[in-house]
XYZ file of C-alpha atoms in Angstrom:
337
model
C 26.278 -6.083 -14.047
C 26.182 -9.847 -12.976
C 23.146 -11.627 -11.528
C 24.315 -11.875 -8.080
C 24.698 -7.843 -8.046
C 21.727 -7.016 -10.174
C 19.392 -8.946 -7.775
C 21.196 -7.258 -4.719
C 20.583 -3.693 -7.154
C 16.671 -4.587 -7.273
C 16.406 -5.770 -4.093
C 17.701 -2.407 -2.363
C 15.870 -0.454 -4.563
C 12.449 -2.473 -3.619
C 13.017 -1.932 -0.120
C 14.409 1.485 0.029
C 11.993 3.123 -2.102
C 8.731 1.061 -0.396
C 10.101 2.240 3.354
C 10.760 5.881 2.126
C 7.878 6.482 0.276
C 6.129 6.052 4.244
C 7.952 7.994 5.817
C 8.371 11.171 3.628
C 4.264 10.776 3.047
C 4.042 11.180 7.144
C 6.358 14.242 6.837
C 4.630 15.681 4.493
C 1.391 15.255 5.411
C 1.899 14.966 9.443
C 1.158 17.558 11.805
C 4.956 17.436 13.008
C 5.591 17.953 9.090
C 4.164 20.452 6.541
C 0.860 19.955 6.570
C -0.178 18.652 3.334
C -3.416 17.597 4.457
C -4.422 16.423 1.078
C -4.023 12.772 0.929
C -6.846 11.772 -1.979
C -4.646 14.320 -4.212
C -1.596 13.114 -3.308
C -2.966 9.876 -4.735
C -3.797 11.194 -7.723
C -0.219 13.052 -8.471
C 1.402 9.661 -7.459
C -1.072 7.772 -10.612
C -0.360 10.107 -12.703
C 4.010 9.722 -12.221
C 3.209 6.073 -12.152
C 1.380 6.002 -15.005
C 4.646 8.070 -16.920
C 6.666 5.436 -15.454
C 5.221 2.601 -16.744
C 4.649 4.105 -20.118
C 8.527 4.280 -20.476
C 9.338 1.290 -19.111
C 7.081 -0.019 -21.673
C 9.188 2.160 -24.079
C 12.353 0.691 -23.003
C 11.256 -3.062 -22.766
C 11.562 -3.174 -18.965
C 7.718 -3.776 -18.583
C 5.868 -5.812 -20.657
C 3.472 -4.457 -23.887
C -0.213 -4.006 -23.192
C -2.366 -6.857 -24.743
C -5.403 -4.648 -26.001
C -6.817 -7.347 -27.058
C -8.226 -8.056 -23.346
C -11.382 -6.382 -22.472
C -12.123 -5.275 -19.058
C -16.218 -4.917 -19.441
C -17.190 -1.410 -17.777
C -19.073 -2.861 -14.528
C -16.112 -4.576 -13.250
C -13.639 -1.571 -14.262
C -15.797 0.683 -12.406
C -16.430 -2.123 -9.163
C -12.563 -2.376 -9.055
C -11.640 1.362 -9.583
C -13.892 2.792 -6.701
C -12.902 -0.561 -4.154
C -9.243 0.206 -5.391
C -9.693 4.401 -4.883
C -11.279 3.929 -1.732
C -8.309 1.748 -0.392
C -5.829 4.245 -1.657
C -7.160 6.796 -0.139
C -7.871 5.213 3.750
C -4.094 3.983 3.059
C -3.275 7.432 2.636
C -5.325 9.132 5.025
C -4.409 6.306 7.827
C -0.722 7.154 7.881
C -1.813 11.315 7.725
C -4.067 10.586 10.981
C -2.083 8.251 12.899
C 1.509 7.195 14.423
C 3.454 4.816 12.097
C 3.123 2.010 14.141
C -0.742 1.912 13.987
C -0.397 2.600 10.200
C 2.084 -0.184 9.899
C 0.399 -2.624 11.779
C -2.645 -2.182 10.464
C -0.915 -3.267 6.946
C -0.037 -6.324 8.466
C -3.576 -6.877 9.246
C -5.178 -6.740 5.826
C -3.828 -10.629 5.125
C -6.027 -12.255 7.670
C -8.657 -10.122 7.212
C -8.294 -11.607 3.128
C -8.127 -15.440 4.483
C -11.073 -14.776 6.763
C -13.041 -13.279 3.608
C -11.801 -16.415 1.924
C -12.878 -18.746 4.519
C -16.221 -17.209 4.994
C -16.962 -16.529 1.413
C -15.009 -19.150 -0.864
C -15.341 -21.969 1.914
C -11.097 -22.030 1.591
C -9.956 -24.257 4.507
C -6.338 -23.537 6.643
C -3.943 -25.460 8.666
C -4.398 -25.096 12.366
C -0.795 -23.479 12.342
C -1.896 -21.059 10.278
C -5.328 -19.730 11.622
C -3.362 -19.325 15.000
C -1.193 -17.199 13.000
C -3.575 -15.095 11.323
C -5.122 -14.621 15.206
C -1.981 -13.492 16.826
C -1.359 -11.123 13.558
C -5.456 -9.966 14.885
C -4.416 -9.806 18.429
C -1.573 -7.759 18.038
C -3.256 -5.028 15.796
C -5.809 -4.864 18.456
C -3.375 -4.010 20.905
C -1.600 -1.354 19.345
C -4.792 0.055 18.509
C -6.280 0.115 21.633
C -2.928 2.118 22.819
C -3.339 4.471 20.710
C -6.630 5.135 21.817
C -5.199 5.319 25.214
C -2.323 7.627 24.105
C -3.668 9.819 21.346
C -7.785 9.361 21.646
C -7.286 9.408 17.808
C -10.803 7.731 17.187
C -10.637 8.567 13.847
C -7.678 7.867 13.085
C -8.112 4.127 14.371
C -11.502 4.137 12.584
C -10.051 4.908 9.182
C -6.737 2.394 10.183
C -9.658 -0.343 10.391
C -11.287 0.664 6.884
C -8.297 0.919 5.322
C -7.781 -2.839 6.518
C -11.313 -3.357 4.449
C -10.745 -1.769 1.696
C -7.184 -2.693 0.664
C -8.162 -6.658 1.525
C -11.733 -6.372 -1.058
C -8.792 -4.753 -3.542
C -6.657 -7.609 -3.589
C -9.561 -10.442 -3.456
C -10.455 -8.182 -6.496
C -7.637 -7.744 -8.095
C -6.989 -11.814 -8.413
C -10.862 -12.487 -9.209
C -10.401 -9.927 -12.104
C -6.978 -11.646 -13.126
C -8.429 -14.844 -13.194
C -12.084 -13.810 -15.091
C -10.507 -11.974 -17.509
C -6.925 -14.230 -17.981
C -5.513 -10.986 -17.147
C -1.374 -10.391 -15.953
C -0.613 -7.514 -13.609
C 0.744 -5.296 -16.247
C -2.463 -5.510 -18.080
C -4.364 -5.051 -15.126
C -2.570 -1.612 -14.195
C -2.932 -0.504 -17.767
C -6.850 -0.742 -18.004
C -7.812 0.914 -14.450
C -5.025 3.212 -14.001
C -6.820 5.826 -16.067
C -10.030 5.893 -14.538
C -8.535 5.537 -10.933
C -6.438 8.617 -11.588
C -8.966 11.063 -13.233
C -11.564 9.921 -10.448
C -9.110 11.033 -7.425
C -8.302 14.732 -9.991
C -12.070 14.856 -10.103
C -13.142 13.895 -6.495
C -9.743 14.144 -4.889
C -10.338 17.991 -3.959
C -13.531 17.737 -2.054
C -12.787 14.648 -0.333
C -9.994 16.486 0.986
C -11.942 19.332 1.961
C -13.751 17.033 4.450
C -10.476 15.166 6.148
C -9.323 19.333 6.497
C -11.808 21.557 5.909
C -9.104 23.680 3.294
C -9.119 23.202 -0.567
C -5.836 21.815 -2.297
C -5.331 25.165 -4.236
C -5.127 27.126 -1.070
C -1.991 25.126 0.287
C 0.810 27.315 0.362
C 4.619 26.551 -0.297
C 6.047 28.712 2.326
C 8.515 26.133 2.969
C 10.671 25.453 -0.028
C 11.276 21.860 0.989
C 7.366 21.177 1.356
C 7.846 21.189 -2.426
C 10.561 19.406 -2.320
C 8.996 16.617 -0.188
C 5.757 16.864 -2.661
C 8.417 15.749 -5.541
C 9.830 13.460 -3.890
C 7.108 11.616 -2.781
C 5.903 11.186 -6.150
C 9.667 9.878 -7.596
C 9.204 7.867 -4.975
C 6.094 6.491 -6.360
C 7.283 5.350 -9.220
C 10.190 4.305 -7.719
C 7.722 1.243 -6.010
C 6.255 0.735 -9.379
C 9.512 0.354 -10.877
C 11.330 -1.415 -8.649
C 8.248 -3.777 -8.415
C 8.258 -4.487 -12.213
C 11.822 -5.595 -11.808
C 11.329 -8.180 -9.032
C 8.512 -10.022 -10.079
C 8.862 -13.857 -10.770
C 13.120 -12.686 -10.072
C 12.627 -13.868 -6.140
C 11.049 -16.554 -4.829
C 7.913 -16.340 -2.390
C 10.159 -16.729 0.571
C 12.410 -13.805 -0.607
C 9.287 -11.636 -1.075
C 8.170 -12.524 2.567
C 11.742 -11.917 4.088
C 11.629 -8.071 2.020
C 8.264 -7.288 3.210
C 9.460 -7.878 6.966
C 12.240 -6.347 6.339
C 10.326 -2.983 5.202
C 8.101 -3.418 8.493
C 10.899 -3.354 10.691
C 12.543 -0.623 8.815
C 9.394 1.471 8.673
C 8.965 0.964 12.507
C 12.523 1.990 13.679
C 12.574 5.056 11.073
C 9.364 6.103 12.353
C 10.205 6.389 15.846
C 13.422 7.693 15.342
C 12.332 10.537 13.136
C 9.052 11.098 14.333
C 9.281 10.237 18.274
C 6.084 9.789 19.830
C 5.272 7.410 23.047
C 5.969 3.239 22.404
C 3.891 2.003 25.284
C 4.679 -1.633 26.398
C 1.468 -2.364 24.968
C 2.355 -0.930 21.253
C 5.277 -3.104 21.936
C 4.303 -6.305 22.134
C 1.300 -5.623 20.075
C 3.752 -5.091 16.987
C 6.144 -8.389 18.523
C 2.646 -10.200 17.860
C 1.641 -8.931 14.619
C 5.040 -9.278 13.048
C 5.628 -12.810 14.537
C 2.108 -13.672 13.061
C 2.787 -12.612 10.494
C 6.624 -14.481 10.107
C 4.381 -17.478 11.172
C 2.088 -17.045 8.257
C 4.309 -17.124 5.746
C 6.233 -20.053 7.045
C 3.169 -22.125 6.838
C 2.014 -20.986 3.695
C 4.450 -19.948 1.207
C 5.029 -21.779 -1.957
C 8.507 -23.022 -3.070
C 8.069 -21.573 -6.602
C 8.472 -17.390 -7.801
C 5.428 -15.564 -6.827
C 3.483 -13.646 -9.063
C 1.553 -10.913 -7.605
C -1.000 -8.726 -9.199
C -1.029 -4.400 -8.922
C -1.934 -2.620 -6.435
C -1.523 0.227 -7.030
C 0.776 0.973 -2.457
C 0.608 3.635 -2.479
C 1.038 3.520 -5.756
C 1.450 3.769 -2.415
C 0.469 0.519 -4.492
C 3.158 -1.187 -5.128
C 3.974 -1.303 -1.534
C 1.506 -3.747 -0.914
C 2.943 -6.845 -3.262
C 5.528 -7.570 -0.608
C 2.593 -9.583 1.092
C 2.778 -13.237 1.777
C -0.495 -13.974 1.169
C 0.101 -13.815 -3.136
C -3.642 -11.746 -3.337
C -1.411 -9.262 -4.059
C -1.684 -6.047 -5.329
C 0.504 -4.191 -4.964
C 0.101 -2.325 -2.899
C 0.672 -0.301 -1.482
C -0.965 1.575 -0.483
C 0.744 2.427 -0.059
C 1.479 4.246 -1.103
């Protein structure tokens, strides 16, 4: 295959399988879908196809080998696998509670919250284009939140959108401290947290489920065929985002990475309300006009002329989805899932 095709190959596959993995998570676990009201386990089935995944791409050369010579000291393994789990998991349970657009948006959020961190914390100074950015990405969120409120009275749901915010921005300020401490790449990274992340969500993931449903995972019954079928594809999906993201890192430049990640916003958006309906207030609507032109903005004024390099998140492995970001904290994620 040449270059101009293989990039168009990765590309595509980047994009389709971070927007799908969304939207067959919200049927599955939506109230207009089946029901799978488990999002901490789905977590953990997505680690554990992830982690296959990028055992045989390791196998085949696509990812690179695992230095074992780097060691990740137990405190900050254990720091970055509950901040990591917990942003999973309010990922996950964000986009079970709430209307795509609120989930989406609230993505778009967790940059500025990062450069606010980072200007509050690590004293790291931005252009005046670019802190009216991050504010109109702010404003917008609040507005589609706010309408849902209006529309839905979801309080929880917009509580958990706003943690998940949190929680996925401490993972990526992690996950580049870590990097940097340690001299560690992504790969690595992924390699010495992805087994304690997954058996904590196996271990935990039941009763933490128990409280977003009040039902245990083993009582969930199949009496749909294609609830199953949504289950496995969710997880090929997974690893789809891991995949696809081991193929296009350092391939596409930081502006490319910005341009998919919009891309997958839009795409998430439209899919969302065409499969899933719901009311688009006026508000909603210029609330996500806002966030996404922030958002545009931000990466105009910020990104860097050379390849990025972004560290795991693991969007959803929901992970994954989460590299796309402009702000190169990266993750993944992700998230996603």
């Amino acid at each position: 295959m040449s270059n101009p095709l293989r990039s168009i190959a990765m590309w595509t596959l980047n994009v389709c399988s971070g927007v799908c993995i969304i939207i067959v998570n919200k049927k599955l676990m939506g109230s207009k879908g089946y029901n799978f009201n488990f999002p901490t386990c789905l977590c953990a089935l997505h680690f554990l196809f992830t982690s296959m995944s990028s055992k045989v791409g390791t196998m085949l050369g696509i990812c690179a080998p695992v230095d074992k010579s780097i060691v990740f000291p137990w405190r900050d393994l254990w720091t970055f696998t509950v901040v990591a789990n917990l942003s999973i998991i309010s990922l996950n349970s964000s986009l079970m509670f709430n209307s795509i657009v609120l989930y989406q948006i609230s993505k778009l959020a967790i940059v500025p919250f990062t450069c606010l961190v980072e200007m509050a914390w690590y004293s790291r100074q931005f252009s005046m284009g670019t802190i009216f950015c991050i504010v109109l990405t702010l404003v917008g969120m609040a507005m589609v939140s706010i309408s849902e409120l209006r529309v839905s009275t979801n309080v929880i749901g917009v509580v958990i959108a706003l943690s998940s915010i949190v929680f996925a921005g401490l993972q990526q300020l992690l996950c580049r401290h870590y990097q940097t401490k340690h001299s560690m790449p992504s790969n690595d990274l992924l390699a010495q947290t992805a087994l304690s992340q997954g058996s904590t969500l196996l271990i935990f993931g039941p009763a933490m489920d128990w409280m977003f449903s009040q039902r245990w995972v083993n009582t969930y019954e199949f009496t749909d065929i294609r609830a199953f079928h949504f289950l496995l594809l969710s997880c090929i999906l997974a690893m789809g985002v891991n995949f696809s993201q081991f193929l296009v890192l350092g391939k596409f430049s930081a502006v490319t990475f910005q341009l998919m990640g919009h891309l997958k916003t839009m795409l998430v958006l439209l899919l969302g309300w065409y499969f899933f309906g719901g009311v688009v207030t006026v508000t909603q609507t210029m609330g996500m006009f806002l966030a996404i032109g922030g958002m545009v903005g931000y990466g105009v004024t910020t990104a860097p002329t050379k390849k990025v390099e972004v560290a795991p998140n693991d969007e959803e492995m929901a992970s994954a989805e989460m590299l796309k970001t402009p702000s190169n904290l990266d993750r993944v994620n992700g998230g996603g899932k």
